[in-house]
């Protein structure tokens, strides 16, 4: 089969499009012909490598998969359109799970065929096309989990960092459907226009304006009910500063670094909470499908690349020039 393989960590040049052996059947597992696989920032982390994480080479990236079942099992039939819930029990103390195609032993969806545990197979909801369905398993599920953990109700105000990102654009769409007031942050005017179209009530261009000043002005100095922070070291101090009394910061990512310098006094004196979010459960994924269908919400797709053009897709994500999900067309 055709696949993109990495044999060492590094820049986009370590991504090798080549022919490798098909995965063979293993008890309790299903083989899926991958139709589409969304690109996530996790793919960049795994490609680059992280000091405290291991992967055995050769490795196939790609955690966000929609495809076609090669053989049936249980209530699933051969040829069924499915998606793959990406979490696998980690076996590591105090770590909830590892992710298919991520740092772990399962190969991912940058390949025509992928072998995954049968319990990770979910029927593709009819409301979504295969290309849309592959975008939901990571960014959308995490955004959904974060919004649930924020406890926000209709009318509450939330700040969502990085409107153009997978997680940020998903959170804006879902928060809008939940009836929240949305402040979001971008780094240029083009992204600002797209963020407004998506439904943000206030868009702050961080290249021109101060996020704290603009947020406090908009909220009459009260601050926001919650912040969705996937950016990490650079944004944590700001996220804490702009929370209202009793506000919640929900964190899932470290794009700008994993060690932040924060004002602890500002945090506790307003009785704020910092809550971590790691993907979401399979039942949350199914609840997300139902919610999006009931609200007639479809994921935002930025662009589609052929699998062989994987380096271009990674460069686009690293340049942050996307708005929404970058998708790989694998074997459809
Ligand atoms: N915990 C989990 O389960 C989970 C799940 C999904 C994702 N994540 C993590 O969440 C993060 C986002 O993932 P993604 O796939 O959505 O990434 P992505 O599409 O590559 O987006 C990265 C975003 O970071 C923003 N950004 C970069 N530097 C910034 C700065 N200094 N200030 C403000 N914003 C900045 C970019 O905004 P500009 O373009 O405006 O610079 C862009 O919107 C990654 O770290 C990923 O690993 C975690």
Tab-separated table of C-alpha atoms in Angstrom, residues 39-305:
chain	number	residue	atom	x	y	z
A	39	UNK	CA	-3.883	16.841	9.686
A	40	UNK	CA	-3.532	17.865	13.331
A	41	UNK	CA	-0.866	19.718	15.236
A	42	UNK	CA	-0.152	16.389	16.990
A	43	UNK	CA	1.268	15.153	13.668
A	44	UNK	CA	3.818	17.975	13.810
A	45	UNK	CA	4.728	17.106	17.417
A	46	UNK	CA	5.256	13.444	16.534
A	47	UNK	CA	7.183	14.289	13.356
A	48	UNK	CA	9.472	16.688	15.264
A	49	UNK	CA	9.673	14.492	18.370
A	50	UNK	CA	9.307	15.518	22.009
A	51	UNK	CA	11.969	14.873	24.674
A	52	UNK	CA	9.721	12.827	26.965
A	53	UNK	CA	7.872	10.805	24.285
A	54	UNK	CA	8.882	7.750	22.323
A	55	UNK	CA	7.834	6.318	19.009
A	56	UNK	CA	9.216	3.222	17.289
A	57	UNK	CA	10.322	3.673	13.683
A	58	UNK	CA	9.181	3.299	10.996
A	59	UNK	CA	6.022	5.111	12.073
A	60	UNK	CA	2.901	6.226	10.213
A	61	UNK	CA	1.282	9.465	11.452
A	62	UNK	CA	-2.378	10.481	11.261
A	63	UNK	CA	-4.965	10.326	14.033
A	64	UNK	CA	-8.123	11.682	12.359
A	65	UNK	CA	-9.473	8.981	10.056
A	66	UNK	CA	-12.579	8.281	8.010
A	67	UNK	CA	-12.722	5.233	5.775
A	68	UNK	CA	-14.298	1.994	4.611
A	69	UNK	CA	-14.287	-1.309	6.503
A	70	UNK	CA	-12.334	-4.015	4.675
A	71	UNK	CA	-14.068	-6.852	6.603
A	72	UNK	CA	-17.196	-6.851	8.743
A	73	UNK	CA	-17.391	-7.743	12.451
A	74	UNK	CA	-20.234	-7.653	14.991
A	75	UNK	CA	-22.888	-5.283	13.681
A	76	UNK	CA	-20.478	-3.747	11.135
A	77	UNK	CA	-20.456	-4.995	7.535
A	78	UNK	CA	-17.689	-5.039	4.962
A	79	UNK	CA	-17.885	-1.741	3.026
A	80	UNK	CA	-19.453	0.251	5.876
A	81	UNK	CA	-18.351	3.872	6.027
A	82	UNK	CA	-16.752	4.439	9.432
A	83	UNK	CA	-14.607	6.801	11.440
A	84	UNK	CA	-11.907	5.862	13.940
A	85	UNK	CA	-12.102	7.069	17.543
A	86	UNK	CA	-8.393	7.742	18.126
A	87	UNK	CA	-7.761	7.029	21.850
A	88	UNK	CA	-6.044	3.800	22.940
A	89	UNK	CA	-5.575	2.905	26.619
A	90	UNK	CA	-2.011	4.016	27.339
A	91	UNK	CA	-0.873	1.549	29.999
A	92	UNK	CA	1.336	4.375	31.340
A	93	UNK	CA	0.681	5.430	34.955
A	94	UNK	CA	-1.254	8.735	35.246
A	95	UNK	CA	-1.669	9.085	31.446
A	96	UNK	CA	-5.239	8.480	30.288
A	97	UNK	CA	-4.478	7.188	26.795
A	98	UNK	CA	-2.287	7.320	23.728
A	99	UNK	CA	-3.503	8.259	20.281
A	100	UNK	CA	-3.555	6.224	17.070
A	101	UNK	CA	-0.827	7.611	14.779
A	102	UNK	CA	0.479	9.689	17.680
A	103	UNK	CA	3.096	8.788	20.290
A	104	UNK	CA	2.211	5.134	20.672
A	105	UNK	CA	2.434	1.793	18.960
A	106	UNK	CA	-0.495	2.132	16.535
A	107	UNK	CA	0.187	3.330	13.019
A	108	UNK	CA	-2.136	6.059	11.771
A	109	UNK	CA	-4.059	7.190	8.735
A	110	UNK	CA	-1.303	8.530	6.451
A	111	UNK	CA	-1.671	5.176	4.653
A	112	UNK	CA	-4.185	3.454	2.402
A	113	UNK	CA	-4.924	0.862	5.109
A	114	UNK	CA	-4.882	1.134	8.891
A	115	UNK	CA	-5.375	-1.558	11.549
A	116	UNK	CA	-7.156	-0.382	14.706
A	117	UNK	CA	-8.965	-2.049	17.619
A	118	UNK	CA	-12.544	-2.937	16.687
A	119	UNK	CA	-13.810	-0.988	19.712
A	120	UNK	CA	-12.455	2.223	18.119
A	121	UNK	CA	-14.699	1.865	15.072
A	122	UNK	CA	-17.683	4.242	14.940
A	123	UNK	CA	-20.280	4.333	12.167
A	124	UNK	CA	-19.919	7.456	10.045
A	125	UNK	CA	-22.986	9.620	10.678
A	126	UNK	CA	-25.002	10.218	7.470
A	127	UNK	CA	-25.119	13.971	8.208
A	128	UNK	CA	-21.395	14.238	7.365
A	129	UNK	CA	-19.560	13.413	4.139
A	130	UNK	CA	-16.434	11.243	4.527
A	131	UNK	CA	-14.242	14.310	4.181
A	132	UNK	CA	-16.183	16.170	6.901
A	133	UNK	CA	-16.305	13.111	9.177
A	134	UNK	CA	-12.503	12.785	9.329
A	135	UNK	CA	-12.240	16.313	10.725
A	136	UNK	CA	-14.234	15.602	13.884
A	137	UNK	CA	-12.265	13.021	15.872
A	138	UNK	CA	-9.572	15.262	17.324
A	139	UNK	CA	-10.033	19.073	17.039
A	140	UNK	CA	-13.836	19.002	17.187
A	141	UNK	CA	-13.995	16.366	19.910
A	142	UNK	CA	-11.440	18.257	22.012
A	143	UNK	CA	-13.236	21.593	21.480
A	144	UNK	CA	-16.517	19.934	22.477
A	145	UNK	CA	-14.951	18.438	25.606
A	146	UNK	CA	-13.444	21.851	26.489
A	147	UNK	CA	-16.749	23.663	26.037
A	148	UNK	CA	-18.518	21.074	28.204
A	149	UNK	CA	-15.808	21.418	30.878
A	150	UNK	CA	-16.161	25.202	30.789
A	151	UNK	CA	-19.713	24.826	32.106
A	152	UNK	CA	-20.703	27.770	29.888
A	153	UNK	CA	-24.399	28.348	29.315
A	154	UNK	CA	-26.252	30.360	26.689
A	155	UNK	CA	-25.332	34.049	27.012
A	156	UNK	CA	-21.970	33.451	28.761
A	157	UNK	CA	-18.876	35.046	27.236
A	158	UNK	CA	-15.932	32.906	26.167
A	159	UNK	CA	-12.565	33.803	24.666
A	160	UNK	CA	-11.228	31.319	22.115
A	161	UNK	CA	-7.596	31.647	21.025
A	162	UNK	CA	-6.487	31.045	17.429
A	163	UNK	CA	-9.654	31.326	15.327
A	164	UNK	CA	-7.952	29.780	12.311
A	165	UNK	CA	-6.683	26.667	14.104
A	166	UNK	CA	-8.371	23.275	14.078
A	167	UNK	CA	-9.335	23.521	17.755
A	168	UNK	CA	-10.135	27.265	17.640
A	169	UNK	CA	-12.362	27.171	14.553
A	170	UNK	CA	-14.161	24.106	15.943
A	171	UNK	CA	-14.699	25.803	19.304
A	172	UNK	CA	-16.116	28.945	17.644
A	173	UNK	CA	-18.599	26.948	15.563
A	174	UNK	CA	-19.728	24.834	18.509
A	175	UNK	CA	-19.849	27.780	20.952
A	176	UNK	CA	-21.977	29.718	18.465
A	177	UNK	CA	-24.391	26.786	18.233
A	178	UNK	CA	-24.511	26.738	22.071
A	179	UNK	CA	-25.526	30.416	22.133
A	180	UNK	CA	-22.333	31.761	23.767
A	181	UNK	CA	-20.863	35.230	23.186
A	182	UNK	CA	-17.530	34.685	21.506
A	183	UNK	CA	-14.335	36.705	21.589
A	184	UNK	CA	-11.579	35.299	19.422
A	185	UNK	CA	-7.982	36.186	18.569
A	186	UNK	CA	-6.231	36.196	15.192
A	187	UNK	CA	-2.889	37.417	13.861
A	188	UNK	CA	-3.956	39.198	10.660
A	189	UNK	CA	-6.884	40.958	9.010
A	190	UNK	CA	-7.650	38.173	6.549
A	191	UNK	CA	-8.167	35.719	9.434
A	192	UNK	CA	-10.191	38.422	11.257
A	193	UNK	CA	-12.715	38.583	8.396
A	194	UNK	CA	-13.085	34.793	8.329
A	195	UNK	CA	-13.488	34.655	12.116
A	196	UNK	CA	-16.313	37.209	11.950
A	197	UNK	CA	-18.023	35.170	9.238
A	198	UNK	CA	-17.766	32.117	11.470
A	199	UNK	CA	-19.772	33.884	14.130
A	200	UNK	CA	-17.338	35.509	16.581
A	201	UNK	CA	-18.833	38.618	18.198
A	202	UNK	CA	-15.487	40.301	18.840
A	203	UNK	CA	-12.333	39.527	16.867
A	204	UNK	CA	-9.042	40.817	18.262
A	205	UNK	CA	-6.110	41.088	15.865
A	206	UNK	CA	-3.187	40.492	18.219
A	207	UNK	CA	-0.774	42.045	15.704
A	208	UNK	CA	-2.535	45.414	16.175
A	209	UNK	CA	-4.347	45.353	19.530
A	210	UNK	CA	-3.774	44.234	23.094
A	211	UNK	CA	-5.887	41.183	23.948
A	212	UNK	CA	-6.258	42.131	27.642
A	213	UNK	CA	-7.283	45.743	26.925
A	214	UNK	CA	-9.793	44.784	24.215
A	215	UNK	CA	-11.319	41.938	26.234
A	216	UNK	CA	-11.768	44.030	29.368
A	217	UNK	CA	-13.260	46.881	27.320
A	218	UNK	CA	-15.771	44.471	25.727
A	219	UNK	CA	-16.765	42.940	29.079
A	220	UNK	CA	-16.997	46.266	30.985
A	221	UNK	CA	-13.941	45.231	33.013
A	222	UNK	CA	-15.640	42.065	34.303
A	223	UNK	CA	-13.630	39.580	32.213
A	224	UNK	CA	-14.850	36.428	30.512
A	225	UNK	CA	-16.606	33.372	31.907
A	226	UNK	CA	-14.138	31.012	30.248
A	227	UNK	CA	-11.099	30.813	27.993
A	228	UNK	CA	-10.315	28.036	25.518
A	229	UNK	CA	-6.501	27.926	25.511
A	230	UNK	CA	-4.689	25.554	23.156
A	231	UNK	CA	-1.695	27.882	22.612
A	232	UNK	CA	0.167	27.383	25.907
A	233	UNK	CA	3.142	29.291	27.315
A	234	UNK	CA	2.594	32.592	25.471
A	235	UNK	CA	-1.141	32.843	26.201
A	236	UNK	CA	-1.589	31.359	29.704
A	237	UNK	CA	-0.673	34.614	31.506
A	238	UNK	CA	-3.200	36.541	29.369
A	239	UNK	CA	-5.880	33.869	29.702
A	240	UNK	CA	-5.652	34.017	33.502
A	241	UNK	CA	-5.665	37.822	33.517
A	242	UNK	CA	-8.883	38.142	31.481
A	243	UNK	CA	-10.957	35.611	33.455
A	244	UNK	CA	-13.778	37.048	35.531
A	245	UNK	CA	-14.137	36.122	39.213
A	246	UNK	CA	-14.809	32.385	39.309
A	247	UNK	CA	-13.918	32.044	35.621
A	248	UNK	CA	-12.502	28.871	34.050
A	249	UNK	CA	-9.550	28.415	31.767
A	250	UNK	CA	-9.675	25.183	29.810
A	251	UNK	CA	-6.285	24.119	28.450
A	252	UNK	CA	-5.417	21.460	25.881
A	253	UNK	CA	-2.278	22.512	24.046
A	254	UNK	CA	1.241	23.861	24.133
A	255	UNK	CA	1.848	25.208	20.620
A	256	UNK	CA	4.040	28.006	22.033
A	257	UNK	CA	5.659	25.948	24.794
A	258	UNK	CA	4.782	23.829	27.800
A	259	UNK	CA	6.171	25.996	30.601
A	260	UNK	CA	4.326	29.210	31.375
A	261	UNK	CA	5.144	32.070	33.709
A	262	UNK	CA	1.818	32.998	35.302
A	263	UNK	CA	0.563	35.368	37.964
A	264	UNK	CA	-0.555	32.931	40.678
A	265	UNK	CA	-1.997	35.725	42.836
A	266	UNK	CA	-4.220	36.940	39.979
A	267	UNK	CA	-5.382	33.336	39.602
A	268	UNK	CA	-6.355	32.504	43.184
A	269	UNK	CA	-7.623	35.944	44.171
A	270	UNK	CA	-10.400	35.642	41.619
A	271	UNK	CA	-11.082	32.003	42.590
A	272	UNK	CA	-10.492	30.892	39.033
A	273	UNK	CA	-10.074	27.303	37.791
A	274	UNK	CA	-7.647	25.805	35.318
A	275	UNK	CA	-8.989	22.623	33.771
A	276	UNK	CA	-7.141	20.244	31.477
A	277	UNK	CA	-8.823	18.579	28.518
A	278	UNK	CA	-7.435	15.589	26.658
A	279	UNK	CA	-9.405	14.640	23.549
A	280	UNK	CA	-12.802	13.343	24.793
A	281	UNK	CA	-14.575	10.026	25.248
A	282	UNK	CA	-16.150	7.915	22.522
A	283	UNK	CA	-19.596	8.709	23.919
A	284	UNK	CA	-18.735	12.430	23.766
A	285	UNK	CA	-17.830	11.917	20.088
A	286	UNK	CA	-21.251	10.392	19.436
A	287	UNK	CA	-22.957	13.203	21.408
A	288	UNK	CA	-20.968	15.712	19.302
A	289	UNK	CA	-22.248	14.090	16.080
A	290	UNK	CA	-25.830	14.397	17.353
A	291	UNK	CA	-25.332	17.999	18.480
A	292	UNK	CA	-23.826	19.075	15.147
A	293	UNK	CA	-26.640	17.392	13.228
A	294	UNK	CA	-29.331	18.955	15.426
A	295	UNK	CA	-27.764	22.425	14.989
A	296	UNK	CA	-26.977	21.803	11.308
A	297	UNK	CA	-23.291	22.501	11.863
A	298	UNK	CA	-20.606	21.234	9.474
A	299	UNK	CA	-16.850	21.395	10.136
A	300	UNK	CA	-14.750	24.109	8.497
A	301	UNK	CA	-12.428	22.607	5.893
A	302	UNK	CA	-9.528	24.787	4.764
A	303	UNK	CA	-8.001	22.629	2.045
A	304	UNK	CA	-7.503	19.087	0.765
A	305	UNK	CA	-4.126	17.646	-0.251
